[in-house]
Coordinates of C-alpha atoms and ligand atoms in Angstrom, one line a residue:
M1045 CA -26.2 -23.5 22.3
E1046 CA -22.9 -21.2 22.4
E1047 CA -19.6 -22.7 23.3
E1048 CA -18.0 -21.2 26.5
Y1049 CA -15.1 -19.3 25.2
K1050 CA -16.9 -17.7 22.8
R1051 CA -19.4 -16.4 25.7
V1052 CA -16.2 -15.7 27.6
W1053 CA -14.4 -13.5 24.3
N1054 CA -17.9 -11.9 23.7
E1055 CA -18.1 -10.7 27.4
C1056 CA -14.6 -9.3 27.2
L1057 CA -15.1 -7.3 24.2
G1058 CA -18.7 -5.8 25.5
V1059 CA -16.1 -4.4 28.5
I1060 CA -13.2 -3.7 26.4
K1061 CA -15.9 -1.5 24.0
D1062 CA -17.1 0.4 26.8
A1063 CA -13.7 0.9 28.7
L1064 CA -12.3 2.3 25.5
G1065 CA -15.7 4.7 24.8
P1066 CA -16.9 5.9 21.7
E1067 CA -14.1 8.1 20.8
N1068 CA -12.1 5.1 20.6
R1069 CA -14.1 3.2 18.4
R1070 CA -11.5 2.7 15.5
A1071 CA -9.1 1.6 17.8
F1072 CA -11.4 -1.2 18.9
E1073 CA -12.1 -1.9 16.1
T1074 CA -8.8 -2.2 14.6
W1075 CA -7.2 -3.7 17.3
F1076 CA -9.8 -5.7 19.1
V1077 CA -12.5 -7.3 16.7
P1078 CA -10.2 -8.8 14.4
I1079 CA -9.5 -11.4 17.4
V1080 CA -10.8 -14.6 17.3
P1081 CA -11.3 -17.1 19.9
L1082 CA -10.3 -20.4 20.2
Q1083 CA -10.2 -22.5 23.1
L1084 CA -10.9 -22.2 26.6
D1085 CA -8.5 -24.1 28.7
G1086 CA -9.6 -24.1 32.2
A1087 CA -8.9 -20.6 33.2
T1088 CA -6.7 -20.0 30.3
L1089 CA -8.7 -18.0 27.1
I1090 CA -6.8 -18.9 24.0
V1091 CA -7.2 -16.3 21.1
Q1092 CA -6.1 -16.0 17.7
V1093 CA -4.5 -12.6 16.5
P1094 CA -3.6 -11.5 12.7
S1095 CA 0.2 -11.2 13.3
Q1096 CA 3.2 -10.8 15.4
F1097 CA 2.8 -7.2 15.0
F1098 CA -0.6 -6.9 16.3
Y1099 CA 0.1 -9.1 19.3
E1100 CA 2.9 -6.8 20.2
Y1101 CA 0.9 -3.6 19.5
L1102 CA -2.0 -5.3 21.7
E1103 CA 0.5 -6.2 24.6
E1104 CA 2.3 -2.8 24.2
H1105 CA -0.8 -0.5 24.5
Y1106 CA -3.7 -2.4 26.1
I1107 CA -2.3 -5.0 28.4
D1108 CA -3.8 -3.5 31.4
L1109 CA -7.0 -3.2 30.1
L1110 CA -7.0 -7.0 29.1
K1111 CA -5.3 -8.0 32.3
R1112 CA -8.2 -6.9 33.9
V1113 CA -10.8 -8.0 31.7
I1114 CA -9.6 -11.4 31.7
K1115 CA -9.4 -11.2 35.9
M1116 CA -12.8 -10.2 35.7
Q1117 CA -14.2 -13.0 33.5
L1118 CA -12.1 -16.0 34.5
G1119 CA -10.7 -14.7 38.1
V1120 CA -7.5 -14.3 39.4
S1121 CA -6.1 -17.7 37.8
G1122 CA -7.4 -16.3 34.4
M1123 CA -4.8 -16.2 31.6
L1124 CA -5.2 -15.2 28.0
K1125 CA -2.5 -16.9 25.5
Y1126 CA -2.3 -15.9 22.0
S1127 CA -1.6 -17.7 18.7
V1128 CA -0.6 -15.6 15.8
V1129 CA -1.4 -16.4 12.1
M1130 CA 1.0 -16.0 9.2
D1131 CA -1.1 -15.3 6.5
Q1132 CA -4.2 -15.8 5.3
S1133 CA -4.4 -19.6 5.1
I1134 CA -4.9 -20.3 8.7
R1135 CA -1.6 -21.5 10.2
T1136 CA -0.6 -21.0 13.8
S1137 CA 2.3 -20.5 15.2
P1138 CA 3.3 -22.1 18.2
I1139 CA 4.2 -18.7 20.0
V1140 CA 2.2 -18.1 22.8
T1141 CA 2.4 -15.7 25.8
T1142 CA 1.1 -15.6 29.1
L1143 CA -0.7 -13.2 31.4
P1144 CA -1.3 -12.3 34.0
S1145 CA 0.7 -14.5 36.2
Q1146 CA 4.3 -14.2 35.0
G1147 CA 3.8 -10.6 33.6
R1148 CA 5.0 -9.9 30.2
Q1149 CA 6.8 -12.1 28.7
S1150 CA 9.0 -10.7 25.9
V1151 CA 9.3 -12.8 23.2
R1152 CA 13.3 -13.4 21.9
N1153 CA 13.9 -12.5 18.4
P1154 CA 10.1 -13.2 17.3
L1155 CA 10.6 -13.2 13.8
T1156 CA 13.0 -16.1 13.6
E1157 CA 10.3 -17.8 15.1
M1158 CA 7.7 -17.8 12.5
P1159 CA 7.1 -20.9 10.6
V1160 CA 7.2 -20.1 6.8
N1161 CA 4.6 -21.0 4.6
L1162 CA 5.4 -22.0 1.7
N1163 CA 2.2 -22.3 0.2
K1164 CA 1.4 -18.3 0.1
E1165 CA 0.5 -18.7 -3.7
N1166 CA -2.0 -21.0 -2.9
A1167 CA -4.0 -18.8 -0.5
R1168 CA -5.8 -17.5 -3.0
E1169 CA -6.6 -20.0 -5.3
L1170 CA -10.0 -21.0 -6.8
P1171 CA -11.6 -23.6 -5.2
N1172 CA -11.6 -25.1 -8.5
P1173 CA -14.4 -23.4 -10.4
F1174 CA -15.2 -25.1 -13.3
I1175 CA -16.6 -28.2 -12.4
V1176 CA -20.0 -26.8 -12.6
P1177 CA -20.8 -26.1 -16.4
G1178 CA -24.1 -25.3 -17.5
I1179 CA -25.2 -23.4 -14.4
Q1180 CA -26.9 -20.3 -15.4
K1181 CA -26.5 -18.3 -12.4
M1182 CA -23.3 -19.5 -10.5
R1183 CA -21.9 -18.1 -7.4
V1184 CA -18.2 -17.3 -7.9
N1185 CA -16.1 -16.1 -5.1
S1186 CA -14.8 -12.9 -6.5
Q1187 CA -11.2 -13.1 -4.7
L1188 CA -11.5 -9.5 -4.5
S1189 CA -9.4 -7.9 -1.3
P1190 CA -11.9 -6.3 1.0
N1191 CA -9.1 -4.1 2.0
Y1192 CA -8.3 -2.2 -1.6
T1193 CA -11.4 0.0 -2.0
L1194 CA -11.5 3.3 -4.1
E1195 CA -12.8 4.9 -0.8
N1196 CA -8.9 4.6 0.6
F1197 CA -7.3 5.0 -2.8
V1198 CA -6.1 8.4 -2.2
E1199 CA -6.2 10.7 -5.3
G1200 CA -3.5 12.7 -6.5
D1201 CA -2.4 14.0 -9.9
C1202 CA -0.5 11.1 -10.3
N1203 CA -3.5 8.8 -10.4
R1204 CA -6.4 11.3 -11.7
L1205 CA -7.4 10.0 -14.8
A1206 CA -6.8 6.2 -14.0
R1207 CA -9.0 6.3 -10.7
S1208 CA -11.8 8.3 -12.7
A1209 CA -11.9 5.7 -15.3
G1210 CA -12.1 3.1 -12.9
Y1211 CA -15.2 4.7 -11.4
A1212 CA -16.7 5.6 -15.0
V1213 CA -15.8 1.7 -15.2
A1214 CA -17.8 0.4 -12.5
E1215 CA -20.7 2.7 -12.5
K1216 CA -21.4 1.3 -16.2
P1217 CA -19.2 -2.0 -16.7
G1218 CA -18.8 -3.0 -20.5
T1219 CA -20.5 -0.3 -21.7
T1220 CA -17.9 2.6 -21.8
S1221 CA -15.1 3.3 -24.2
F1222 CA -13.0 2.0 -21.4
N1223 CA -13.0 -1.3 -22.6
P1224 CA -11.1 -3.1 -21.9
L1225 CA -9.1 -1.0 -19.4
L1226 CA -5.3 -1.2 -19.0
L1227 CA -4.0 -0.1 -16.2
Y1228 CA 0.3 0.5 -16.2
S1229 CA 2.5 1.5 -13.8
G1230 CA 5.7 0.7 -12.4
V1231 CA 6.0 -1.5 -9.3
G1232 CA 4.2 -0.7 -5.9
L1233 CA 2.1 2.4 -7.7
G1234 CA -1.2 0.8 -7.0
K1235 CA -2.4 -1.5 -9.9
T1236 CA -3.5 -4.1 -8.1
H1237 CA -4.7 -1.9 -5.4
L1238 CA -6.7 0.2 -8.1
A1239 CA -8.1 -2.9 -10.4
N1240 CA -9.4 -4.3 -7.0
A1241 CA -11.2 -1.6 -6.1
I1242 CA -12.9 -1.1 -9.2
G1243 CA -14.1 -4.9 -8.6
L1244 CA -15.2 -3.7 -5.3
K1245 CA -17.3 -1.0 -6.6
T1246 CA -19.1 -2.7 -9.3
K1247 CA -20.1 -5.4 -7.0
E1248 CA -21.3 -2.7 -4.6
L1249 CA -23.3 -0.9 -8.0
H1250 CA -24.2 -4.0 -9.3
P1251 CA -24.5 -6.8 -7.1
D1252 CA -26.0 -9.0 -9.7
K1253 CA -22.8 -9.2 -11.9
T1254 CA -20.4 -11.6 -11.6
V1255 CA -17.0 -10.1 -10.9
L1256 CA -13.6 -12.1 -11.0
Y1257 CA -10.1 -11.0 -10.0
V1258 CA -7.3 -13.4 -11.1
T1259 CA -3.5 -13.2 -11.5
S1260 CA -2.2 -13.7 -14.6
E1261 CA -0.3 -16.5 -13.2
Q1262 CA -2.9 -18.0 -11.5
F1263 CA -4.9 -18.0 -14.9
M1264 CA -2.0 -19.8 -16.3
Q1265 CA -2.2 -22.8 -13.9
Q1266 CA -5.3 -23.0 -13.8
Y1267 CA -5.4 -23.3 -18.0
A1268 CA -2.4 -25.7 -17.6
E1269 CA -4.6 -28.0 -14.6
A1270 CA -7.3 -28.3 -17.0
G1271 CA -5.3 -29.3 -19.9
R1272 CA -4.0 -32.3 -17.8
A1273 CA -7.0 -33.3 -16.6
G1274 CA -9.1 -32.7 -20.4
T1275 CA -11.3 -29.7 -18.8
V1276 CA -10.1 -27.0 -21.5
G1277 CA -14.0 -26.8 -22.2
D1278 CA -14.6 -26.3 -19.0
F1279 CA -12.4 -23.4 -17.6
I1280 CA -13.4 -21.6 -21.3
H1281 CA -16.9 -22.0 -20.3
F1282 CA -16.5 -20.8 -16.9
Y1283 CA -14.5 -17.5 -17.4
E1284 CA -17.1 -16.6 -20.2
M1285 CA -19.6 -16.2 -17.4
I1286 CA -18.2 -13.9 -16.0
N1287 CA -19.3 -10.1 -16.3
V1288 CA -16.1 -8.2 -15.2
L1289 CA -13.1 -10.1 -15.6
I1290 CA -9.7 -8.3 -13.8
V1291 CA -6.1 -9.9 -15.1
D1292 CA -3.9 -8.8 -13.1
D1293 CA 0.3 -8.4 -14.0
I1294 CA -0.6 -9.3 -17.8
Q1295 CA 3.0 -9.3 -18.7
F1296 CA 4.4 -12.2 -16.5
W1297 CA 2.6 -13.9 -20.1
A1298 CA 5.0 -12.1 -22.4
G1299 CA 7.1 -14.5 -24.0
K1300 CA 6.0 -17.6 -22.6
A1301 CA 2.3 -18.7 -22.3
Q1302 CA 1.3 -18.8 -25.8
K1303 CA -1.4 -21.3 -25.3
T1304 CA -2.9 -19.3 -23.0
Q1305 CA -2.3 -16.4 -24.3
E1306 CA -4.8 -18.0 -27.2
A1307 CA -7.4 -19.1 -24.4
F1308 CA -7.7 -15.6 -23.2
F1309 CA -7.7 -14.3 -26.6
H1310 CA -11.1 -16.2 -27.1
I1311 CA -12.5 -15.0 -24.0
F1312 CA -11.4 -11.8 -24.4
N1313 CA -13.3 -11.5 -27.5
H1314 CA -16.0 -13.4 -26.1
L1315 CA -16.7 -11.2 -23.4
H1316 CA -16.2 -8.0 -25.3
Q1317 CA -18.8 -9.0 -27.8
R1318 CA -21.1 -9.3 -24.9
N1319 CA -20.2 -6.0 -23.2
C1320 CA -18.8 -7.6 -20.6
Q1321 CA -16.2 -5.7 -19.2
I1322 CA -12.3 -6.2 -18.9
I1323 CA -10.0 -4.9 -16.6
I1324 CA -6.2 -5.6 -17.2
T1325 CA -3.4 -4.5 -15.4
S1326 CA 0.6 -4.3 -16.5
D1327 CA 4.0 -2.7 -15.5
K1328 CA 5.0 -2.1 -19.0
A1329 CA 3.0 0.4 -21.2
P1330 CA 1.2 -1.1 -24.3
G1331 CA 3.9 -0.1 -26.4
D1332 CA 6.8 -1.8 -24.4
L1333 CA 4.8 -5.0 -23.7
Q1334 CA 6.8 -7.1 -26.4
G1335 CA 6.7 -10.8 -26.1
L1336 CA 2.7 -10.7 -26.0
E1337 CA 0.5 -12.4 -28.9
P1338 CA 0.6 -9.6 -31.1
R1339 CA -3.4 -10.2 -31.7
L1340 CA -4.0 -10.1 -27.9
L1341 CA -2.1 -7.0 -28.0
S1342 CA -4.1 -5.1 -30.4
R1343 CA -7.0 -6.0 -28.6
L1344 CA -5.3 -4.6 -25.4
K1345 CA -5.0 -1.0 -27.4
W1346 CA -8.9 -0.9 -28.1
G1347 CA -10.0 0.6 -24.4
L1348 CA -8.4 3.2 -22.4
G1349 CA -4.9 2.5 -21.3
A1350 CA -4.3 4.7 -18.0
D1351 CA -1.1 4.9 -16.3
L1352 CA -0.3 5.6 -12.6
Q1353 CA 2.4 8.1 -11.8
A1354 CA 4.5 8.0 -8.5
P1355 CA 2.9 10.6 -6.0
D1356 CA 4.1 13.8 -5.3
V1357 CA 4.5 15.1 -1.9
E1358 CA 1.2 16.0 -1.0
T1359 CA -0.4 12.6 -2.2
R1360 CA 2.5 11.0 -0.4
K1361 CA 1.5 12.4 3.4
K1362 CA -1.8 12.0 2.2
I1363 CA -1.3 8.1 1.7
L1364 CA 0.4 8.4 5.4
R1365 CA -2.3 9.7 7.0
Q1366 CA -4.8 7.8 6.1
K1367 CA -3.2 4.4 6.7
L1368 CA -2.6 5.7 10.0
Q1369 CA -6.0 6.7 10.8
N1370 CA -7.1 3.4 9.2
D1371 CA -5.0 1.7 11.8
G1372 CA -6.0 3.8 14.5
I1373 CA -2.3 5.0 15.6
E1374 CA -1.3 8.7 15.6
M1375 CA 1.8 10.2 14.9
G1376 CA 3.2 13.8 14.7
D1377 CA 2.9 15.6 11.2
D1378 CA 6.9 16.0 11.4
V1379 CA 7.2 12.5 11.4
V1380 CA 4.6 12.3 8.6
E1381 CA 6.4 14.9 6.7
Y1382 CA 10.2 13.0 7.3
I1383 CA 8.7 10.1 5.7
A1384 CA 6.7 11.7 3.0
Y1385 CA 10.1 13.5 1.5
N1386 CA 12.5 10.9 2.0
I1387 CA 10.6 7.9 0.2
N1388 CA 9.6 9.3 -2.9
T1389 CA 9.8 5.6 -5.0
N1390 CA 6.7 4.0 -4.8
V1391 CA 3.5 3.6 -2.8
R1392 CA 4.4 0.2 -1.4
E1393 CA 7.7 1.2 -0.3
L1394 CA 6.1 4.2 2.0
E1395 CA 3.8 1.6 3.4
G1396 CA 6.8 -1.0 4.2
A1397 CA 8.8 2.2 5.9
L1398 CA 5.3 3.1 7.9
I1399 CA 5.1 -0.5 9.0
S1400 CA 8.6 -0.8 9.9
L1401 CA 8.6 2.0 11.8
I1402 CA 5.8 1.4 13.8
A1403 CA 6.9 -1.8 14.1
Q1404 CA 10.4 -1.2 15.5
S1405 CA 8.6 1.6 18.2
S1406 CA 6.3 -1.6 19.6
L1407 CA 9.4 -3.2 19.4
N1408 CA 11.7 -1.4 21.3
R1409 CA 8.5 0.2 23.4
K1410 CA 9.9 3.4 22.2
Q1411 CA 7.9 6.4 21.4
I1412 CA 7.7 7.3 17.3
T1413 CA 10.2 10.7 17.6
L1414 CA 11.6 12.3 15.1
D1415 CA 14.7 11.2 15.9
L1416 CA 13.8 7.6 16.0
T1417 CA 11.8 8.2 12.3
R1418 CA 15.2 9.6 11.2
Q1419 CA 17.6 6.3 12.2
M1420 CA 14.8 3.8 11.0
I1421 CA 13.9 6.1 7.9
D1422 CA 17.8 6.4 7.1
K1423 CA 18.7 3.0 7.1
Y1424 CA 15.5 2.1 5.0
V1425 CA 16.4 4.3 2.4
Q1426 CA 20.1 3.2 2.2
S1427 CA 18.8 -0.3 1.6
S1428 CA 16.8 1.0 -1.4
A1429 CA 19.4 3.8 -3.1
R1430 CA 18.1 7.1 -1.7
E1431 CA 17.4 9.8 -4.6
I1432 CA 17.3 13.0 -3.5
T1433 CA 14.3 15.2 -4.7
I1434 CA 13.8 18.8 -5.9
D1435 CA 10.9 18.5 -3.3
Y1436 CA 13.3 17.6 -0.5
I1437 CA 16.1 20.0 -1.5
Q1438 CA 12.9 22.7 -0.9
K1439 CA 11.9 21.3 2.2
V1440 CA 15.6 21.1 3.9
V1441 CA 16.2 24.9 2.5
C1442 CA 12.8 26.1 3.6
D1443 CA 13.5 24.4 7.1
Y1444 CA 16.9 25.9 7.5
L1445 CA 16.0 29.4 6.7
S1446 CA 12.8 28.9 8.7
L1447 CA 10.6 30.3 5.8
P1448 CA 7.0 28.0 4.8
V1449 CA 7.8 25.3 1.9
E1450 CA 5.4 27.2 0.0
S1451 CA 6.9 30.6 -0.3
I1452 CA 9.3 29.3 -3.0
Q1453 CA 6.5 28.7 -5.1
N1454 CA 4.8 32.2 -4.6
T1455 CA 6.2 35.3 -6.8
S1456 CA 7.4 37.0 -3.8
R1457 CA 10.6 39.0 -4.5
K1458 CA 11.6 39.5 -0.9
R1459 CA 15.1 38.7 -0.4
E1460 CA 15.1 35.8 2.2
I1461 CA 12.5 34.4 -0.3
V1462 CA 14.9 35.0 -3.5
Q1463 CA 17.5 33.4 -1.5
A1464 CA 15.4 30.2 -0.6
R1465 CA 14.6 29.6 -4.5
Q1466 CA 18.2 30.3 -5.3
L1467 CA 20.0 28.4 -3.0
S1468 CA 17.3 25.4 -4.2
M1469 CA 17.7 26.0 -7.7
Y1470 CA 21.6 25.5 -7.1
F1471 CA 21.3 22.2 -4.8
A1472 CA 18.8 20.8 -7.1
K1473 CA 21.3 21.2 -10.2
K1474 CA 24.2 19.6 -7.9
I1475 CA 22.2 17.1 -6.8
T1476 CA 19.4 15.7 -8.9
K1477 CA 19.8 14.5 -12.7
S1478 CA 17.1 17.1 -13.2
S1479 CA 17.4 19.4 -16.6
L1480 CA 17.6 23.4 -15.7
A1481 CA 14.2 23.7 -17.2
V1482 CA 12.4 21.3 -15.0
I1483 CA 14.3 22.7 -11.9
G1484 CA 13.1 26.4 -13.1
M1485 CA 9.2 24.8 -13.4
Q1486 CA 9.7 23.0 -9.9
C1487 CA 11.0 25.9 -8.1
G1488 CA 8.4 28.9 -8.6
N1489 CA 7.7 28.2 -12.4
K1490 CA 11.0 30.1 -13.8
D1491 CA 12.7 29.3 -16.6
H1492 CA 15.8 27.7 -17.5
A1493 CA 18.2 31.0 -17.9
T1494 CA 16.5 32.1 -14.1
V1495 CA 18.1 29.2 -13.0
L1496 CA 21.6 29.4 -14.6
H1497 CA 21.4 32.7 -13.1
A1498 CA 21.0 31.5 -10.1
C1499 CA 23.2 29.1 -9.8
K1500 CA 25.9 31.5 -10.9
T1501 CA 24.7 33.7 -8.0
I1502 CA 25.3 31.6 -5.3
E1503 CA 28.8 30.0 -6.8
N1504 CA 29.7 34.2 -6.7
L1505 CA 28.3 34.7 -3.3
R1506 CA 30.0 31.4 -2.0
Q1507 CA 33.3 32.6 -2.6
T1508 CA 33.0 36.3 -1.6
D1509 CA 30.6 36.1 1.3
R1510 CA 31.5 34.1 4.5
H1511 CA 28.0 34.0 5.8
M1512 CA 26.5 32.4 2.3
R1513 CA 29.6 29.9 2.5
N1514 CA 28.4 28.7 5.8
M1515 CA 24.9 28.3 5.1
V1516 CA 25.9 26.4 1.9
D1517 CA 28.1 24.1 3.8
E1518 CA 25.7 23.3 6.3
L1519 CA 23.3 22.4 4.2
E1520 CA 25.4 20.5 1.9
K1521 CA 26.1 18.5 5.1
K1522 CA 22.3 18.2 5.7
F1523 CA 22.1 16.7 2.1
K1524 CA 24.7 13.9 2.7
E1525 CA 23.6 12.9 6.2
Ligands
ADP2827 P1 1.0 -2.1 -8.1 O1 0.3 -3.6 -8.2 O2 1.2 -1.4 -8.9 O3 2.8 -3.1 -7.7 P2 -0.4 -2.2 -5.6 O4 -1.5 -1.7 -5.8 O5 0.1 -3.3 -4.9 O6 0.7 -1.5 -6.8 O7 0.3 -0.9 -4.5 C1 0.7 -1.0 -3.5 C2 0.5 -0.7 -1.8 O8 0.4 0.9 -2.2 C3 -0.7 -1.7 -1.9 O9 -0.8 -1.6 -0.6 C4 -1.6 0.1 -2.0 O10 -2.9 -0.4 -1.6 C5 -1.1 0.9 -2.0 N1 -1.2 2.3 -2.6 C6 -0.8 2.5 -4.1 N2 -1.7 3.7 -4.3 C7 -2.2 4.0 -3.3 C8 -3.1 4.9 -3.6 N3 -3.4 5.9 -4.2 N4 -3.6 5.5 -2.0 C9 -3.4 4.4 -1.0 N5 -2.5 3.3 -1.1 C10 -2.2 3.2 -2.0
MG2828 MG1 0.5 -5.6 -8.1

């Protein structure tokens, strides 16, 4: 028989789903499906939510609906309590809130009350897999995250090659010339996401293949443990049975882990000979991976090295929009643009900024306006050394002149557009470290002489023309803001 608390929560879910209607199906899936009922204590239902932010979002947006539903199911004295999970390894925090009797109970500084989970690393550890040698077909927990899919890995010029190589590998693991496939980039640019996505896609297309994702650190630890337990043979045997092996962040082994690297070298050769796929990520290009075993390094160069670049502003906007859509959150275009133009370091920071913004707004119960975004993002950017880009300069100049930013790129010789282009070149020269050639290329595909000419023209006008002086001064202020 199904436990009572589950039944009650299922009833609630049914009512909530109806109340939200099909047009809010995504919101229902985002915010209600992940809730897990835990217990029914008299007329109090205790449910588990995945994060503090999650709980606040529910309270902010769905409190009335929840009150109504709880009342319907459990009567007027009905209550709902939340238990907040800190991360994958199910830990519950003592934070609870009660409703509806006391109304909304605001949590004082909730962040400080969260227990810190020191065992985070262990959350993904293999359940000691190599105690089953000799079994032909074994079920291996692939350790892939279901969220990092190829479908939600936004494509842009910055990652096109790597992404399509990834797709090719998933279609024909082990038999393309991309074996091994080496993905490299700076931090936060999508290596882990893409490697994981290739794993998921492979499993989808080839359910019979055994896929395994490990971090290089995990691999190293497992090897060390196997050494202590005298089971290195089992360890190697286990890895040699994998069809698609993904090792994340191999640069971690550089300059250390020599024995680990040797073990991996053997596994690599074995897998490669049997046309099994190997996917490696690294935050350095193969040429810069000093401290890695030369034999291993030369193996890595056998296949394809594909780098991931920082996304351009259009890709950043796409990534933000996708993220919002997945989370069922609405935000104005001006806000999305502001974030995309201002956070240009990497995707992790882009996401971080977005989450902080959403969290901020849900904490203070404020609408996400452009003003709030400005305050928040500027603080965010200050702490991570803001860099003004040519894209951003063009945007500010065009906004100021009420022109669409695309006009910089077209061939128009209209006075106002020529001026916008010249101003962009002038500020790009002044503020960024880019060369004249690069500035010209990004400002309508002009050569360096045109840029030089533009800088001189603006400088002269600034001396002689009051209107131009005002304009340059005001724009300058905007860049310093
Ligand atoms: P890396 O491993 O290179 O440090 P990650 O794969 O962890 O970077 O990416 C950081 C974050 O950015 C992840 O949340 C990831 O989902 C996201 N991300 C990176 N690139 C993209 C992309 N092209 N589309 C969507 N999300 C991305
Ligand atoms: Mg990573």
